[in-house]
Tab-separated table of C-alpha atoms in Angstrom:
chain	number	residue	atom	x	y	z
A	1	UNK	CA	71.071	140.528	122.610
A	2	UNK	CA	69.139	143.731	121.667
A	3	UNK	CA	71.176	147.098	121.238
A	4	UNK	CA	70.167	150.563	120.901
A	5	UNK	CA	71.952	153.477	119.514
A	6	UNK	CA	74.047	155.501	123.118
A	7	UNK	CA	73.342	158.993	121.018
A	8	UNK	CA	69.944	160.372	120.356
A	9	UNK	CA	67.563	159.941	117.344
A	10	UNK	CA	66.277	162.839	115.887
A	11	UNK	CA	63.833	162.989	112.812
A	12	UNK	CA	63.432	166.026	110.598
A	13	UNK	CA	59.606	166.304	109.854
A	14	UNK	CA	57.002	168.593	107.813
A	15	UNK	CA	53.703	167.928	106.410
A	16	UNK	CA	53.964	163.903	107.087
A	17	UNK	CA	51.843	163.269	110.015
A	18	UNK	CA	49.969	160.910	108.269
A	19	UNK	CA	52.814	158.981	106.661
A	20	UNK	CA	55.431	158.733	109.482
A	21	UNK	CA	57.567	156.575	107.801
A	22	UNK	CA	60.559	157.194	109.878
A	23	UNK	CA	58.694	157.091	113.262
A	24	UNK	CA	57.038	153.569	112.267
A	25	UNK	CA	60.480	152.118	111.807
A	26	UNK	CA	62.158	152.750	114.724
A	27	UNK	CA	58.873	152.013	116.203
A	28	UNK	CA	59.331	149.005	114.959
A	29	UNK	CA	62.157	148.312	116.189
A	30	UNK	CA	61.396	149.857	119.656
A	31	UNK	CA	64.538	152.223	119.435
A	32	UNK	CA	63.940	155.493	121.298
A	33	UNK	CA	63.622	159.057	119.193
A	34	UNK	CA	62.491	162.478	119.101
A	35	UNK	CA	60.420	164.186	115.914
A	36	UNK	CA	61.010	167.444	115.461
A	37	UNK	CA	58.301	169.669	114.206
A	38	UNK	CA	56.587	173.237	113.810
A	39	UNK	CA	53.900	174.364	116.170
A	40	UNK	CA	51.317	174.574	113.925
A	41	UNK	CA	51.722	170.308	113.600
A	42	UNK	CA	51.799	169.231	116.821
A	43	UNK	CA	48.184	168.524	117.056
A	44	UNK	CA	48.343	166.744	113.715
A	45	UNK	CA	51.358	164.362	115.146
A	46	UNK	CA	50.528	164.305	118.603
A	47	UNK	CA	47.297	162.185	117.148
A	48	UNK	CA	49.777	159.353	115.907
A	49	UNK	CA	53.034	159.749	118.261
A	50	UNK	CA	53.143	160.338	121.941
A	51	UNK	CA	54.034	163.582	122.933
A	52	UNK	CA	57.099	162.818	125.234
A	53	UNK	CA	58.665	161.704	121.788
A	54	UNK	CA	57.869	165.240	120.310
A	55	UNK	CA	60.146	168.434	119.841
A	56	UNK	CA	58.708	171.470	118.607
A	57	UNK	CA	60.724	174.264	116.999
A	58	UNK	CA	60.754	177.616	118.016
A	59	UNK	CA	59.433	179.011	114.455
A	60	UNK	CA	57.742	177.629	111.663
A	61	UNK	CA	56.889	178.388	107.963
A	62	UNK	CA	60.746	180.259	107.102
A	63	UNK	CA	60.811	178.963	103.882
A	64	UNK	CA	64.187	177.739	104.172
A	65	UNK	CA	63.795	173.965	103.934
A	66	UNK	CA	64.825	171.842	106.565
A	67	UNK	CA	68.380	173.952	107.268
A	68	UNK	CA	66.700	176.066	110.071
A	69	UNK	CA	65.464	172.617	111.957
A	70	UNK	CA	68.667	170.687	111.480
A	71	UNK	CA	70.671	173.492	112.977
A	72	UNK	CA	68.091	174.039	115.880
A	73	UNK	CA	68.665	170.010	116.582
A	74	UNK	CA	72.384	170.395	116.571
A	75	UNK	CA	72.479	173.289	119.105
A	76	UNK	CA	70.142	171.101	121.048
A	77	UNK	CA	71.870	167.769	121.200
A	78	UNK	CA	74.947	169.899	122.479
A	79	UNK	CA	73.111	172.078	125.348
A	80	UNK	CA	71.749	168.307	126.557
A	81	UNK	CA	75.847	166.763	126.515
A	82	UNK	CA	75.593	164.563	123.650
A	83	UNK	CA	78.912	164.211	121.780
A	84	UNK	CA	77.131	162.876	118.588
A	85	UNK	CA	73.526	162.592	117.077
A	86	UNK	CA	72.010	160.871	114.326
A	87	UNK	CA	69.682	163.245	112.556
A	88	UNK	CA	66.913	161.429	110.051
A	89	UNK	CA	64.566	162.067	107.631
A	90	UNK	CA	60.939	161.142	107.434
A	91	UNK	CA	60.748	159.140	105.064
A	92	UNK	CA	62.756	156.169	105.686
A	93	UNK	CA	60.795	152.932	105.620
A	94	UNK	CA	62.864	150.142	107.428
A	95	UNK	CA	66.669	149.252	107.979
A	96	UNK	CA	68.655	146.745	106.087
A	97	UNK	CA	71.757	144.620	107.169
A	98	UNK	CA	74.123	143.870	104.091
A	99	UNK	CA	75.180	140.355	104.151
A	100	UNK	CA	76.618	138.160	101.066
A	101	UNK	CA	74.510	139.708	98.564
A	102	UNK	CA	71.461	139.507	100.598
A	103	UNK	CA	69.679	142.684	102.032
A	104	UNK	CA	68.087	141.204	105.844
A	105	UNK	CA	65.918	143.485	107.370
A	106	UNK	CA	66.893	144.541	110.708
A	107	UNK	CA	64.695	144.170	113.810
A	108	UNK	CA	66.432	146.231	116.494
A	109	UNK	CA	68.799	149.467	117.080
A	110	UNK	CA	71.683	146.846	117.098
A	111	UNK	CA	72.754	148.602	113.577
A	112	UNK	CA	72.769	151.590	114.730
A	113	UNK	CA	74.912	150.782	117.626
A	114	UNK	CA	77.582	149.396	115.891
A	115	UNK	CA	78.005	152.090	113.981
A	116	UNK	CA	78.689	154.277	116.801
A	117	UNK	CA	81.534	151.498	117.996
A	118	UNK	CA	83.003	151.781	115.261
A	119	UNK	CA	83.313	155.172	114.849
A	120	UNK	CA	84.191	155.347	118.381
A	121	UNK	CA	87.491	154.476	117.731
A	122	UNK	CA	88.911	157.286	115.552
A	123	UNK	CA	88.948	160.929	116.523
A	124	UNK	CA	88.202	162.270	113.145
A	125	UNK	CA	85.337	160.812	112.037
A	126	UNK	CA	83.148	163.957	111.510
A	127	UNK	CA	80.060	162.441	109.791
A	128	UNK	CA	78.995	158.424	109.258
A	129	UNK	CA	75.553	157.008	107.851
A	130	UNK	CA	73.598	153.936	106.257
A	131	UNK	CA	74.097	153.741	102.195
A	132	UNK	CA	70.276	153.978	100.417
A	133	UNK	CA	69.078	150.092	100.197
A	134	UNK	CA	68.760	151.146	96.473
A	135	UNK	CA	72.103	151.889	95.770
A	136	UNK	CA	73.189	148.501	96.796
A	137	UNK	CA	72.494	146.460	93.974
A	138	UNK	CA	72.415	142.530	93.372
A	139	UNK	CA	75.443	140.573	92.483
A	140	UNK	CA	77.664	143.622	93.299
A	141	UNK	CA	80.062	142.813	96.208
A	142	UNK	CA	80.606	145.380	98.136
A	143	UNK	CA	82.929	146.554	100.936
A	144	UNK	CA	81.807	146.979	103.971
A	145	UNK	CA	82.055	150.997	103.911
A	146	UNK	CA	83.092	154.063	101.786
A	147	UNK	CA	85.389	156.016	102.874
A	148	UNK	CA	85.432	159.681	102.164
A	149	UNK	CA	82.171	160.195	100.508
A	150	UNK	CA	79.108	162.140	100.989
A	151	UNK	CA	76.796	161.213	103.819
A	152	UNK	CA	73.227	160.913	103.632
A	153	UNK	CA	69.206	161.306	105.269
A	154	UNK	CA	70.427	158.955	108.013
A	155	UNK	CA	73.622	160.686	110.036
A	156	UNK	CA	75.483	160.588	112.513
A	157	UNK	CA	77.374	163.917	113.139
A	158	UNK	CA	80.304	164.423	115.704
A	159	UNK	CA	78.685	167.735	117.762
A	160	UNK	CA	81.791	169.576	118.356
A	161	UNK	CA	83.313	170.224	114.343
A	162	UNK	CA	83.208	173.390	113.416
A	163	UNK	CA	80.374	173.407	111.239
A	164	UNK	CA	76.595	174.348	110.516
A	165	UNK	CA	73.842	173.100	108.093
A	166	UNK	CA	73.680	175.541	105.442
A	167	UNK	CA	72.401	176.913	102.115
A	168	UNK	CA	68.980	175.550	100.551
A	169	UNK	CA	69.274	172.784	98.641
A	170	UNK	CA	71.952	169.839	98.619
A	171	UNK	CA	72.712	170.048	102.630
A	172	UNK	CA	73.948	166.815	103.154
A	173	UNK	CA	76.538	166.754	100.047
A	174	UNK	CA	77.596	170.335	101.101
A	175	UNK	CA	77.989	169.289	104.477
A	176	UNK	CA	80.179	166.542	103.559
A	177	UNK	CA	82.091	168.309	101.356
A	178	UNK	CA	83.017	170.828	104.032
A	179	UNK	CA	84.262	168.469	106.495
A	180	UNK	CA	86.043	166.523	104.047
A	181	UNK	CA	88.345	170.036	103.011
A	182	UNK	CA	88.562	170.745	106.351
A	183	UNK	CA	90.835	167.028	106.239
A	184	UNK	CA	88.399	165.333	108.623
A	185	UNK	CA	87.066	161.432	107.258
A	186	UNK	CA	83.700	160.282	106.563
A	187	UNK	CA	82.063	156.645	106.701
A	188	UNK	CA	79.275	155.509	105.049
A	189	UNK	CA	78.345	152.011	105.911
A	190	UNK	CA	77.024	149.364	102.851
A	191	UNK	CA	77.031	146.577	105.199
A	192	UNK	CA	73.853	148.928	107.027
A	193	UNK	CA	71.335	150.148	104.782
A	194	UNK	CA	68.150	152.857	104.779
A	195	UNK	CA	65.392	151.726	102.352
A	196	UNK	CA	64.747	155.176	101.756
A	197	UNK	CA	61.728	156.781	99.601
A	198	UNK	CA	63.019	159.415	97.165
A	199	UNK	CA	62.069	162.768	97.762
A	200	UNK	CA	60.378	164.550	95.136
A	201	UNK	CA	57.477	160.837	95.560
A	202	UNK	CA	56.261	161.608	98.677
A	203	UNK	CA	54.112	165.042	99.657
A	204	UNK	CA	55.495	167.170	102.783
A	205	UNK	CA	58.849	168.282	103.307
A	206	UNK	CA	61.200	169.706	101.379
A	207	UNK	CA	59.067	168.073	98.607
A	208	UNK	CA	56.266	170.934	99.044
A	209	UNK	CA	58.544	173.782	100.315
A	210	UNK	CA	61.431	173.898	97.892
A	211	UNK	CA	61.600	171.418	94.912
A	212	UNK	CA	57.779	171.841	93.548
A	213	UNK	CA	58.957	175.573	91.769
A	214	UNK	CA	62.255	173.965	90.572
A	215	UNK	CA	62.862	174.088	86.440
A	216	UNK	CA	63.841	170.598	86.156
A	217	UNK	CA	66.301	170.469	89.088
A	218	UNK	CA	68.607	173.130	87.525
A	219	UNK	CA	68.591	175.442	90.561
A	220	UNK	CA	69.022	172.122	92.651
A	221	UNK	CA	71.991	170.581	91.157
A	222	UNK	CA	73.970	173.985	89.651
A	223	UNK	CA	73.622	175.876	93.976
A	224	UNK	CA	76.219	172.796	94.569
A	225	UNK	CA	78.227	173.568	92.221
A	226	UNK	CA	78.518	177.099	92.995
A	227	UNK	CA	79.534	175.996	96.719
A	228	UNK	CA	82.568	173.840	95.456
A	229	UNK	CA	83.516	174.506	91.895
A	230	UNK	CA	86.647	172.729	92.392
A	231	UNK	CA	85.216	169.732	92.933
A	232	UNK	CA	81.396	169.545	91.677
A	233	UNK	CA	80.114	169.389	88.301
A	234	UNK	CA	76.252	169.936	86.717
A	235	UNK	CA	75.463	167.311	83.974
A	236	UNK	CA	72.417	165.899	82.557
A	237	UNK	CA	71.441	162.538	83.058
A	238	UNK	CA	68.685	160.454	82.454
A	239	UNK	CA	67.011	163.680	81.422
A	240	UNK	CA	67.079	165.240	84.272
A	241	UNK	CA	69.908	167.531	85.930
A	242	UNK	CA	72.554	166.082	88.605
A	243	UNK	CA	75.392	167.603	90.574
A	244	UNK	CA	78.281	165.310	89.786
A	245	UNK	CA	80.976	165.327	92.901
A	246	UNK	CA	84.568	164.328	92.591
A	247	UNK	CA	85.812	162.685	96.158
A	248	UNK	CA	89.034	161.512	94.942
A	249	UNK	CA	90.985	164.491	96.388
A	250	UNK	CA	89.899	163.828	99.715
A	251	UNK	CA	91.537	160.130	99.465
A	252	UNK	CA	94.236	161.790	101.108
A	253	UNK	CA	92.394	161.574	104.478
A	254	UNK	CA	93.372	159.526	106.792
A	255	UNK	CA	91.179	157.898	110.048
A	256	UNK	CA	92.894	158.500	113.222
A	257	UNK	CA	92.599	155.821	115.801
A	258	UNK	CA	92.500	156.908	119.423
A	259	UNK	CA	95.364	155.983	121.586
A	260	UNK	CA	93.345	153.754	124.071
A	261	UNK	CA	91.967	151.553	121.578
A	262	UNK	CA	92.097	147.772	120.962
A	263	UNK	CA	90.330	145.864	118.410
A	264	UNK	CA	90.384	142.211	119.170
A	265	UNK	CA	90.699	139.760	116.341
A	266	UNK	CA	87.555	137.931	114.980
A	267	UNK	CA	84.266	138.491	114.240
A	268	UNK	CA	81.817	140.385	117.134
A	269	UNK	CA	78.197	139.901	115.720
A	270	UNK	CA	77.037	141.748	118.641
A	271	UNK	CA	74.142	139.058	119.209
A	272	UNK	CA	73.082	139.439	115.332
A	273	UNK	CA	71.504	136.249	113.570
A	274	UNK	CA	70.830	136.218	110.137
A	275	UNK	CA	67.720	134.398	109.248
């Protein structure tokens, strides 16, 4: 049984036409999405990805990183009646599936899916995702989610909380954090995983437009803790600075489970084999 994802698939892209990492995963796995680009690209793209499959922005070249585009996809998954949408970056390289120490990769939307069930049955989920493959080490058990922690490159965000992208660097911690003060819960799945490339490796994106003029991630890490001083820290680690966030005081969230709900006992693999 083959599953795809109910919300839309959007992926955040600049400068990575010829890479496309995103796009050739969910290719891949034949699960339907939309790239979201500046005018000036589309030719570039359009050369690699069909143009039904393209969305392009309404301005290009603002110098604000990817904020601008993430907040143009929001507005637009709304005005088109979507309760949720999973918002991407480009440079995510396959999908993962968890299992007894064992990372299988994935070969439909089936993940993506389940995620949505599952959040489907709380009403204050505001944000859920797929932990980094790397992240998820060997011989390190593992529950099946975190709870109450930041949220990351692949995201599914609940349309109506009262909240935008914002800021230039560190959107997705500063996002969490926001929701998470605001006393709604997050999930980040470990039995789903994004094998993800880091950032600063690949060219395009917020690689070119904001991190190249960086002194050693300084301005990076230290914006975040300006946001939330009560609860984010710089340090320096493995030579380099890192924003260091404290999620313990938000262990006081709780999920809500709707009303209507019943969760049957056993295990639903939803048509998954591991092989």
């Amino acid at each position: 049984m083959i599953m795809n994802p109910d919300y839309p698939i959007f992926i955040i892209s600049k400068g990575r036409y010829d890479s496309r990492l995103t796009s050739k995963a969910l290719e891949k796995l034949k699960i339907p999405y939309k790239i979201v680009i500046e005018p000036q690209e589309y030719e570039l793209y359009n050369k690699h990805i069909d143009k039904s499959k393209i969305l392009i922005l309404p301005f290009s070249n603002l110098g604000e990183g990817s904020i601008p585009a993430r907040n143009w996809v929001w507005e637009y998954s709304i005005n088109n009646g979507h309760e949720f949408h999973w918002i991407l970056d480009d440079n995510i390289r396959e999908f993962r599936r968890y299992n007894n120490d064992k990372k299988y990769l994935v070969t439909s939307g089936t993940i993506f899916k389940i995620a949505e069930i599952f959040i489907n049955r709380y009403k204050n989920i505001a944000l859920s995702g797929f932990q980094y493959s790397s992240f998820m080490a060997y011989n390190r058990q593992k529950k099946p989610y975190d709870f109450n922690t930041r949220i990351y490159s692949c995201i599914l965000i609940k349309n109506n909380i009262p909240f935008r992208w914002r800021g230039k660097y560190n959107e997705d911690s500063d996002l969490s954090i926001r929701v998470l003060k605001e006393g709604y819960c997050t999930i980040l799945f470990n039995c789903f995983l994004q094998d993800k490339v880091s950032t600063m490796k690949m060219k395009g994106g917020n690689t070119d437009e904001l991190y190249k003029n960086t002194d050693e991630r300084i301005e990076f890490a230290k914006s975040l803790e300006m946001q939330h001083p009560d609860c984010v820290k710089t340090i320096r680690r493995y030579n380099r600075w890192h924003h260091s966030i404290n999620f313990n005081k938000f262990k006081k969230n709780k999920l809500i489970r709707k009303n209507d709900i019943i969760i049957k006992d056993g295990i639903n693999e939803y048509g998954m084999i591991l092989k």
